[in-house]
mmCIF file of C-alpha atoms in Angstrom:
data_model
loop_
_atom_site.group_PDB
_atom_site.id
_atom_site.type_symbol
_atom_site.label_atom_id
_atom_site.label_comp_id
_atom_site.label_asym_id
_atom_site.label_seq_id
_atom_site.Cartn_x
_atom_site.Cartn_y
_atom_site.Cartn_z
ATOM 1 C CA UNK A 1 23.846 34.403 -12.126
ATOM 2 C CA UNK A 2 22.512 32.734 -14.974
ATOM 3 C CA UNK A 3 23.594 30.493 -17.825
ATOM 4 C CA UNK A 4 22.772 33.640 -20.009
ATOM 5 C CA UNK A 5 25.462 35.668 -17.833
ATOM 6 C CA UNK A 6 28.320 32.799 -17.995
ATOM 7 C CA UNK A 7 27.626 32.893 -21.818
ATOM 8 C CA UNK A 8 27.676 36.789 -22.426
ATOM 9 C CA UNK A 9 31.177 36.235 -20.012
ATOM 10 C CA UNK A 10 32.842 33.979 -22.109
ATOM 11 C CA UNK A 11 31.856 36.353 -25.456
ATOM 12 C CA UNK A 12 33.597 39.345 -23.833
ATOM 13 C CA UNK A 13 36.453 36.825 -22.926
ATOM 14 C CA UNK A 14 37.323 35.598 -25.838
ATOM 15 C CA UNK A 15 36.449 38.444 -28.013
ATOM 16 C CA UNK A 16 38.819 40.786 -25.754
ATOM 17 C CA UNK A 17 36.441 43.638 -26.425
ATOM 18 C CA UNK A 18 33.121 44.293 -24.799
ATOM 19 C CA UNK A 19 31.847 46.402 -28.001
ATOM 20 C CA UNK A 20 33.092 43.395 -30.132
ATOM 21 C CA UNK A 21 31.036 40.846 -27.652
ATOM 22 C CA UNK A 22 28.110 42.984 -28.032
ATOM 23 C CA UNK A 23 28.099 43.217 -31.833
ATOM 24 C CA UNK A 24 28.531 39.179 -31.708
ATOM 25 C CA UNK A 25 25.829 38.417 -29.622
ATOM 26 C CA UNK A 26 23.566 41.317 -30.945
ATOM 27 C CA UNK A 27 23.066 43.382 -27.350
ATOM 28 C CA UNK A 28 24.355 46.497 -26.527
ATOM 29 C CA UNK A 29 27.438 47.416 -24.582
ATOM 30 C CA UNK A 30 26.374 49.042 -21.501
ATOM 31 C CA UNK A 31 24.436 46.148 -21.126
ATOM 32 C CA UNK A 32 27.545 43.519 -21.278
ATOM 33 C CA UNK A 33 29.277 45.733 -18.964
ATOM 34 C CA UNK A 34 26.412 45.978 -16.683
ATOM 35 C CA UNK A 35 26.309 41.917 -16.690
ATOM 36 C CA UNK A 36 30.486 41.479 -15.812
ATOM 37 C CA UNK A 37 29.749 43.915 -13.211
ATOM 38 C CA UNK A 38 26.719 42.005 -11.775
ATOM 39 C CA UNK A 39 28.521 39.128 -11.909
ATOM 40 C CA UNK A 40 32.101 40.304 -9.487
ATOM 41 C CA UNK A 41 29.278 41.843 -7.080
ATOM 42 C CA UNK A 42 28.123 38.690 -7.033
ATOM 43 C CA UNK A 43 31.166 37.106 -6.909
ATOM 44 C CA UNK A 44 32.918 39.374 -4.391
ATOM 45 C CA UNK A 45 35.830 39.802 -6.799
ATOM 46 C CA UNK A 46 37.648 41.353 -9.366
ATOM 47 C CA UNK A 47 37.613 39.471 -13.073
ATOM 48 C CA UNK A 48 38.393 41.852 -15.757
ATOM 49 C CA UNK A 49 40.726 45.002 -15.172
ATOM 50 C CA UNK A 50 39.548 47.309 -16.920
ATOM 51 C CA UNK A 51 42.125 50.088 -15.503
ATOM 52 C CA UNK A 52 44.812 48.913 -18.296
ATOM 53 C CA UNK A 53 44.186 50.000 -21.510
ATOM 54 C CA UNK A 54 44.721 46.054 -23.015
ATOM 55 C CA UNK A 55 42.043 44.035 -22.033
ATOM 56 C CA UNK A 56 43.609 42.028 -18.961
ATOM 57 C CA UNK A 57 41.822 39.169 -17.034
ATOM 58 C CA UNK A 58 42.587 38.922 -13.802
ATOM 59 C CA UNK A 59 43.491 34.789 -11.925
ATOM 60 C CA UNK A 60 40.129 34.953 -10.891
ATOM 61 C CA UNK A 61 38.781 36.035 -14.215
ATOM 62 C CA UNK A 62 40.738 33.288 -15.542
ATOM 63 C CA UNK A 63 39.250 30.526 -13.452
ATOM 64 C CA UNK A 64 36.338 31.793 -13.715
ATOM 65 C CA UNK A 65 36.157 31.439 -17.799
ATOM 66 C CA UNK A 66 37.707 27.978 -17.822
ATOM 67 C CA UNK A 67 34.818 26.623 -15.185
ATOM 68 C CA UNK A 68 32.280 28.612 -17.179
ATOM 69 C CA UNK A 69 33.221 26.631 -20.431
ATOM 70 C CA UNK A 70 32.828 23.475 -18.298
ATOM 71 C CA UNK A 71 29.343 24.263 -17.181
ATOM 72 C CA UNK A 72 28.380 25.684 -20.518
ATOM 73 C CA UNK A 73 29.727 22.144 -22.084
ATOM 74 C CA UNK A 74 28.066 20.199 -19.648
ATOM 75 C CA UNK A 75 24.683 22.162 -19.773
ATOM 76 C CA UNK A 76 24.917 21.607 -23.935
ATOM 77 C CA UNK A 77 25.642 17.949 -23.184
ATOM 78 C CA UNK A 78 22.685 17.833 -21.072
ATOM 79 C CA UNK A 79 20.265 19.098 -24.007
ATOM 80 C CA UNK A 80 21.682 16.618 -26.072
ATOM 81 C CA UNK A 81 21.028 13.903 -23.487
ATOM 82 C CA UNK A 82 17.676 14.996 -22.609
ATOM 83 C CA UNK A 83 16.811 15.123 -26.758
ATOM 84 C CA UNK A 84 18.083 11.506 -27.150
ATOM 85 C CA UNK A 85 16.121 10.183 -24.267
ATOM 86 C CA UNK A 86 13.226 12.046 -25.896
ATOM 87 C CA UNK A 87 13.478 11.052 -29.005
ATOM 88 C CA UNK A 88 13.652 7.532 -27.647
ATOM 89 C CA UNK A 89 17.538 6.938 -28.836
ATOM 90 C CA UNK A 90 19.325 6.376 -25.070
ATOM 91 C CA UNK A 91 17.734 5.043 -21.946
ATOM 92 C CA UNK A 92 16.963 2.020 -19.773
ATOM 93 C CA UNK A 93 14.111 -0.324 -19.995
ATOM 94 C CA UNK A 94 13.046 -2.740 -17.117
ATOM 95 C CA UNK A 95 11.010 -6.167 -18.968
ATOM 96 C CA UNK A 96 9.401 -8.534 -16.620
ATOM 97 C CA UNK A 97 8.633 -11.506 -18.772
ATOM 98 C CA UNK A 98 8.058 -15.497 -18.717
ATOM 99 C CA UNK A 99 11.529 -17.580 -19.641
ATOM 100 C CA UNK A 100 9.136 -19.641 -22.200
ATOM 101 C CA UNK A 101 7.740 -16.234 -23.541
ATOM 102 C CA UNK A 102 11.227 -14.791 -24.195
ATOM 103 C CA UNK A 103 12.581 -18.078 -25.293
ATOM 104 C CA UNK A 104 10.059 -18.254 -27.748
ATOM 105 C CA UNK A 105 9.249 -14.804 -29.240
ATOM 106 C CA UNK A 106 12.297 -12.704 -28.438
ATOM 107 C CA UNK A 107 15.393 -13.063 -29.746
ATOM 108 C CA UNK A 108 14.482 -11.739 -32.859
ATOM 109 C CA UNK A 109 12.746 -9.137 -31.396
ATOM 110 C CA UNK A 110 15.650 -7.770 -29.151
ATOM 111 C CA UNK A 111 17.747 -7.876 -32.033
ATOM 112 C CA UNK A 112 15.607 -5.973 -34.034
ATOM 113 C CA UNK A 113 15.119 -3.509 -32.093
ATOM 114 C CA UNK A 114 19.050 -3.304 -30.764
ATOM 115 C CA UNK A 115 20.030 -2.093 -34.001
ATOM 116 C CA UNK A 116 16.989 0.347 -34.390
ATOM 117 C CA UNK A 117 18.066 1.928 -30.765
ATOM 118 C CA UNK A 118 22.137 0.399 -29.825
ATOM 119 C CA UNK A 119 21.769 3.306 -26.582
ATOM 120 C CA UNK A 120 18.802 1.575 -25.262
ATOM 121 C CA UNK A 121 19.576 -0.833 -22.223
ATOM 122 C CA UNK A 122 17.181 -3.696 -21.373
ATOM 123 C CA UNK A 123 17.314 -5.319 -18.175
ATOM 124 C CA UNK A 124 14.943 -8.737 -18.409
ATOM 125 C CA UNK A 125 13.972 -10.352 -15.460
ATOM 126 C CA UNK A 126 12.453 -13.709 -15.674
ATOM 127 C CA UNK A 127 9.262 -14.834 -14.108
ATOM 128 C CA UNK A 128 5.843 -16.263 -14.362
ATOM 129 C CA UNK A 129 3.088 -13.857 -15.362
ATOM 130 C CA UNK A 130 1.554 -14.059 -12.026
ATOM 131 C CA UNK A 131 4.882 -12.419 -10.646
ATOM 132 C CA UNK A 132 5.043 -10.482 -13.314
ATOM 133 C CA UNK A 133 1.725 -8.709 -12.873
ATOM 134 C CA UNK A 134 3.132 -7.725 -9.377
ATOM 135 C CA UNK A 135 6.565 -6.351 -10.767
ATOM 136 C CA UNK A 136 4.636 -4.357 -13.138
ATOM 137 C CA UNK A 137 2.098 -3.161 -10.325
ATOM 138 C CA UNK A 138 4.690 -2.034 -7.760
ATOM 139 C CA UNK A 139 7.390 -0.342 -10.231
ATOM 140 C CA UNK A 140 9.955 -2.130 -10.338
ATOM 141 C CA UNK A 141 9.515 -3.323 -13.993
ATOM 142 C CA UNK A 142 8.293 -0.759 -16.577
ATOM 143 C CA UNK A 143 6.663 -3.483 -18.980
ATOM 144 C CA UNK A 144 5.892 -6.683 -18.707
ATOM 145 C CA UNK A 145 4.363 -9.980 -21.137
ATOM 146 C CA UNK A 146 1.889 -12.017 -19.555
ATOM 147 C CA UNK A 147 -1.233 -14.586 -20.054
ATOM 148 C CA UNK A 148 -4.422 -13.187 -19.987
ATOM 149 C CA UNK A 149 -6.277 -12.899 -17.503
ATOM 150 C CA UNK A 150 -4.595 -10.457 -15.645
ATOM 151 C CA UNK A 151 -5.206 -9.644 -12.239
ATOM 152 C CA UNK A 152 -5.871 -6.253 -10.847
ATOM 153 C CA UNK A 153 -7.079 -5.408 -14.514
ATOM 154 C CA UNK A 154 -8.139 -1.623 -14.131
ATOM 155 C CA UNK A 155 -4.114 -0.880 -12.963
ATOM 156 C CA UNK A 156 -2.809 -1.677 -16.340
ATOM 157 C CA UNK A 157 -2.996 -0.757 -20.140
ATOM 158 C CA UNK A 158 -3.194 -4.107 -21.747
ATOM 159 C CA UNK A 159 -2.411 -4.890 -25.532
ATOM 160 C CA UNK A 160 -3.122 -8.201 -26.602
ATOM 161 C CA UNK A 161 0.034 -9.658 -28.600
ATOM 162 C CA UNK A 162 -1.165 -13.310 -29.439
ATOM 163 C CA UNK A 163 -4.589 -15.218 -29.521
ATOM 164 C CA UNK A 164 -3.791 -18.605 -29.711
ATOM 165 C CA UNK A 165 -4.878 -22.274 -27.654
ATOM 166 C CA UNK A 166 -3.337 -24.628 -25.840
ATOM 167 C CA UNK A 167 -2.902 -28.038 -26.618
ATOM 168 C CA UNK A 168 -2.254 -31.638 -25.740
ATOM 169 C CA UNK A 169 1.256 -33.136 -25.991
ATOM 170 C CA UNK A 170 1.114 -37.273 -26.151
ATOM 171 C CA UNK A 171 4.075 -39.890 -27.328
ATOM 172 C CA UNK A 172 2.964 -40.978 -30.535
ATOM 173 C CA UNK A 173 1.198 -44.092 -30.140
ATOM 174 C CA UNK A 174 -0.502 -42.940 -26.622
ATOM 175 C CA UNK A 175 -4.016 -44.212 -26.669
ATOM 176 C CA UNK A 176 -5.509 -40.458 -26.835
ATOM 177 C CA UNK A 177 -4.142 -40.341 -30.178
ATOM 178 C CA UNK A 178 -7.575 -42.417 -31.906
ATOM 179 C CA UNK A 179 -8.961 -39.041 -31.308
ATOM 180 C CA UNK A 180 -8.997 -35.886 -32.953
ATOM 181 C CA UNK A 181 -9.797 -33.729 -30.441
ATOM 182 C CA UNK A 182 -9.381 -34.816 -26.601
ATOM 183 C CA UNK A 183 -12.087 -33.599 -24.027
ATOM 184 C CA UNK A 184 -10.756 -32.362 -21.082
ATOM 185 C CA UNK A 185 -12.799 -35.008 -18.873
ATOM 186 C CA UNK A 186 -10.713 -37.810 -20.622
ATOM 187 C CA UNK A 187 -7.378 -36.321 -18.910
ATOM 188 C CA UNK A 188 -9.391 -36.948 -15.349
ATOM 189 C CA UNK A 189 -6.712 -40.067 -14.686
ATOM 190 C CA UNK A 190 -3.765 -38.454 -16.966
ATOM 191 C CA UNK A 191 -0.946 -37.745 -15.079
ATOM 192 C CA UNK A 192 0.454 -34.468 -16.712
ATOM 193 C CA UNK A 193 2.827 -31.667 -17.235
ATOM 194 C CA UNK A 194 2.283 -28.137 -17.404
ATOM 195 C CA UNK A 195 3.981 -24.850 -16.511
ATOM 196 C CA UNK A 196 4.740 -24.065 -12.915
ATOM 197 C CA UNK A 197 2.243 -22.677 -10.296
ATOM 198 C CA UNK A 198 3.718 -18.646 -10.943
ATOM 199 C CA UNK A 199 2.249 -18.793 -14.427
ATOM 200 C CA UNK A 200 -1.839 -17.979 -15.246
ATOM 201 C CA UNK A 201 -1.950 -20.965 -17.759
ATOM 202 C CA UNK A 202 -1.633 -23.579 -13.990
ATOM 203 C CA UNK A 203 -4.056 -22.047 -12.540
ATOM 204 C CA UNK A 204 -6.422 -21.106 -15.673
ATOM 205 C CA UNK A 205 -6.338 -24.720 -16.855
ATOM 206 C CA UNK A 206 -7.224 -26.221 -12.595
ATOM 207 C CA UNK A 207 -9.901 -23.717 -12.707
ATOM 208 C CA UNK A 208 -11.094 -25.705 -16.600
ATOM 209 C CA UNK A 209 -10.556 -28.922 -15.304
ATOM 210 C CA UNK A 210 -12.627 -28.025 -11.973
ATOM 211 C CA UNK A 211 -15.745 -26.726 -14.117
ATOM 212 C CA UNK A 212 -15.576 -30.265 -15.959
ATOM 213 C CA UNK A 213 -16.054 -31.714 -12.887
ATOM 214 C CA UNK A 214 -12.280 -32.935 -11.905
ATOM 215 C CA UNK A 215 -9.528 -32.162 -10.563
ATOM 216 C CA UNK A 216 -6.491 -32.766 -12.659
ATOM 217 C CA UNK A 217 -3.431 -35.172 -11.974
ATOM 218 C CA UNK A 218 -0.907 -32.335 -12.658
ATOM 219 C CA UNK A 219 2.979 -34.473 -11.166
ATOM 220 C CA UNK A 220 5.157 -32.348 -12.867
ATOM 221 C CA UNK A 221 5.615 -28.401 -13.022
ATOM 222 C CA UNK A 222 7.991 -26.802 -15.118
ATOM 223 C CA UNK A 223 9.101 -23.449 -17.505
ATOM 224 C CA UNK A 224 11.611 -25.586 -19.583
ATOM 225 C CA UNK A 225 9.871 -26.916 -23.061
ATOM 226 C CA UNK A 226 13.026 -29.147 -23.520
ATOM 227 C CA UNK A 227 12.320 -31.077 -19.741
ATOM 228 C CA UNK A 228 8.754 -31.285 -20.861
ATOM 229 C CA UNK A 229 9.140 -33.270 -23.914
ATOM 230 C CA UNK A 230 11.702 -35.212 -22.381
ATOM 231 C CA UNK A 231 9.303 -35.998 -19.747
ATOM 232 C CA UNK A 232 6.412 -37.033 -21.973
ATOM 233 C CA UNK A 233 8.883 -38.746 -24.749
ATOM 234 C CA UNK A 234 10.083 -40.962 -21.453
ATOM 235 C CA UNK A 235 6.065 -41.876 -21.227
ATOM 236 C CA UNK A 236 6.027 -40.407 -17.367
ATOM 237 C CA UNK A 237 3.007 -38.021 -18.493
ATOM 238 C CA UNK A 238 1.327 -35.858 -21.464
ATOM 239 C CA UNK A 239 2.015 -32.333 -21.540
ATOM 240 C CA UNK A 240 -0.470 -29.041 -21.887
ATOM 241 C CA UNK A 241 1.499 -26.649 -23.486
ATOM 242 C CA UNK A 242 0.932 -23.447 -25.694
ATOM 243 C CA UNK A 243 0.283 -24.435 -29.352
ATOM 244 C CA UNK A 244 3.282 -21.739 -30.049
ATOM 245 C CA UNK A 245 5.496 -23.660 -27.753
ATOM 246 C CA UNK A 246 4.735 -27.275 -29.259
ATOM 247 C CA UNK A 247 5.321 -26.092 -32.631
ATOM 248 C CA UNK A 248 8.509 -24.919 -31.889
ATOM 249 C CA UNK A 249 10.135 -27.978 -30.339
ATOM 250 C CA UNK A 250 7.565 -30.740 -32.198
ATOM 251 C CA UNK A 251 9.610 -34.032 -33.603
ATOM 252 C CA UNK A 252 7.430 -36.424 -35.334
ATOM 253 C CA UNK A 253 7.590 -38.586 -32.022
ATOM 254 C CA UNK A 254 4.934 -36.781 -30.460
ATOM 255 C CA UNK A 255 1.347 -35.898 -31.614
ATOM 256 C CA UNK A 256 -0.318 -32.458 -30.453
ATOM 257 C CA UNK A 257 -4.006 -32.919 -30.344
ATOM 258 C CA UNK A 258 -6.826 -29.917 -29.453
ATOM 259 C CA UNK A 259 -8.483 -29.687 -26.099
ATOM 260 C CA UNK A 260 -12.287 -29.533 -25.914
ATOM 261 C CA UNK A 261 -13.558 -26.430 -24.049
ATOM 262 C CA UNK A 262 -10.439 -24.365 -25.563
ATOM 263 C CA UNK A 263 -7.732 -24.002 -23.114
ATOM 264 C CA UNK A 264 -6.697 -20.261 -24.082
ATOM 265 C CA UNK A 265 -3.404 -19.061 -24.454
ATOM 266 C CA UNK A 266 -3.494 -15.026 -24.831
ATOM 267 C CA UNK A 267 -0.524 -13.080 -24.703
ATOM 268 C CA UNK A 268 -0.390 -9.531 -23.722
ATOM 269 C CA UNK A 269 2.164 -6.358 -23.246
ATOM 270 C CA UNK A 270 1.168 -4.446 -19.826
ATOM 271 C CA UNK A 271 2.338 -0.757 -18.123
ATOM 272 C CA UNK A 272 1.058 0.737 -15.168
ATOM 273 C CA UNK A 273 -2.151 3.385 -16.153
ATOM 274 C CA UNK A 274 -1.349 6.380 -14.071
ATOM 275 C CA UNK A 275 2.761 6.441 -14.250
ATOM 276 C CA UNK A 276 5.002 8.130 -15.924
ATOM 277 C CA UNK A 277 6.687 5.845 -18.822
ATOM 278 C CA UNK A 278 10.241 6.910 -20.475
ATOM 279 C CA UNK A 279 10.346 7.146 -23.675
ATOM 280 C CA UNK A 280 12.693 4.069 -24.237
ATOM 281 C CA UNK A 281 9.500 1.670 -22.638
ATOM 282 C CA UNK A 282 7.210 3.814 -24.819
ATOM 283 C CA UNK A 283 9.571 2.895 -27.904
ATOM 284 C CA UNK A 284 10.064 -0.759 -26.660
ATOM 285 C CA UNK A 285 6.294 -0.986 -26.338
ATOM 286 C CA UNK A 286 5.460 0.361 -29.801
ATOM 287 C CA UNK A 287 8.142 -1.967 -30.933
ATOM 288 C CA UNK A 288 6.974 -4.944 -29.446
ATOM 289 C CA UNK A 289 3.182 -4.292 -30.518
ATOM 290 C CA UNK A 290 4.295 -3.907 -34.329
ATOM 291 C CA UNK A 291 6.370 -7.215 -34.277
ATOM 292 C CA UNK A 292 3.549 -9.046 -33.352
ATOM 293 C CA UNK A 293 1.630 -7.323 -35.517
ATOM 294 C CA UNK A 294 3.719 -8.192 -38.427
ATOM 295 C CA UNK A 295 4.467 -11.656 -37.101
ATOM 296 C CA UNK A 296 1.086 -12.555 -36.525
#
């Protein structure tokens, strides 16, 4: 039994006439009649009488056409499902990504792409890029944003989103602010504030600091841009933060001043090479590469 036989069934059923089925679905008689017969063999009972001269279904024929319009609706409902997940219209996407990253970039975004695909389901999950490498790398996140580097490099795609720097974040009327750039050497006694110790940007901007020669007075750790200026407005410590991120939540009470080498702040989309992505993550992806594009 195939879904071939169930429909050639329900023809005969409903046209009450095996030479009318026939001429409807464009096969020949004997053949129809060979199919019905298959199918009670198979079966082990009777479904059409064909003793009468009416046409006459018997209970079991009769159950047997209103579960074979079930399956046949559920098999077309399945084609349907599988063409919307195709073309990218239904499905479920899992996003690892930094709180600061989707603070900052994607609520506009989401939106965007909500009404572009309203069947699409994101689950976000929010953590530092260091964790959100591993999500990426053991499945249980299809995509993720992160700050280059990236470990394990040759396990993901990479696109790079954003090129940008990071800066320094002083009270106006902090001492650093005679200069116009700072060099990192003159933050050697700074106490400061930068994000916490799951993000690449702590432990890319230690690694600086160490190659100048220092270690740096880092007291404070944090994801939440709003603590952070609080922090350095109170005077308790300047701030290294993403140029994106100062620009965002700058009042003229502080000053933002460059960083000499360049602290970098590169943003990047990452999958898994090697496994399978749906084609929801393939359409978030594409999404998320031409915002950025167009935002740039």
């Amino acid at each position: 039994m195939d879904i071939h036989h169930l429909k050639y069934y329900i023809a005969v059923v409903e046209s009450k006439n095996f030479t009318k089925a026939a001429e409807r679905l464009q096969v020949t008689q004997p053949m129809l009649t060979r199919i019905v017969q298959q199918l009670e063999e198979e079966l082990c009972v009777k479904l059409i009488d064909r003793t009468s001269k009416r046409f006459y279904l018997t209970d079991a024929g009769e159950l047997f056409y209103r579960e074979a319009k079930e399956v046949l609706a559920h098999f077309s409902e399945l084609y349907r499902n599988i063409d919307d997940v195709k073309s990218g219209n239904a499905g479920n996407v899992r996003v690892s990504i930094p709180g600061v990253l989707l603070d900052t970039y994607f609520p506009q975004l989401l939106m965007n792409f909500r009404r572009l695909y309203p069947n699409i389901n994101i689950s976000i999950v929010e953590e530092g890029s260091k964790l959100t490498t591993q999500s990426v790398l053991s499945g249980q996140s299809d995509l993720g944003l992160v700050m280059l580097p990236v470990s394990h490099l040759s396990h993901f795609c990479v696109t790079r989103l954003v090129q940008d720097v990071c800066q320094l974040m002083v009270p106006k009327g902090h001492p650093l602010t005679r200069y116009t750039c700072v060099p990192l050497q003159m933050l050697r006694e700074e106490p400061i504030i930068t994000f916490s110790d799951t993000s690449t940007l702590h432990d890319e901007f230690i690694n600086l600091c160490e190659r100048e020669g220092f270690s740096p007075n880092i007291i404070y750790k944090s994801f939440m841009p709003n603590f952070t200026f609080d922090m350095v407005s109170l005077g308790l410590c300047v701030a290294v933060l993403p140029a994106p991120i100062i620009k965002r939540y700058m009042t003229e009470d502080f000053v933002a001043l460059p960083l000499v080498p360049t602290v970098k702040w590169d943003i990047a989309v990452i999958t898994k090479k090697n496994q399978y992505q749906s084609f929801s993550t393939r359409k978030l992806v594409k999404h998320i590469e031409k915002y950025f594009e167009e935002n740039a």
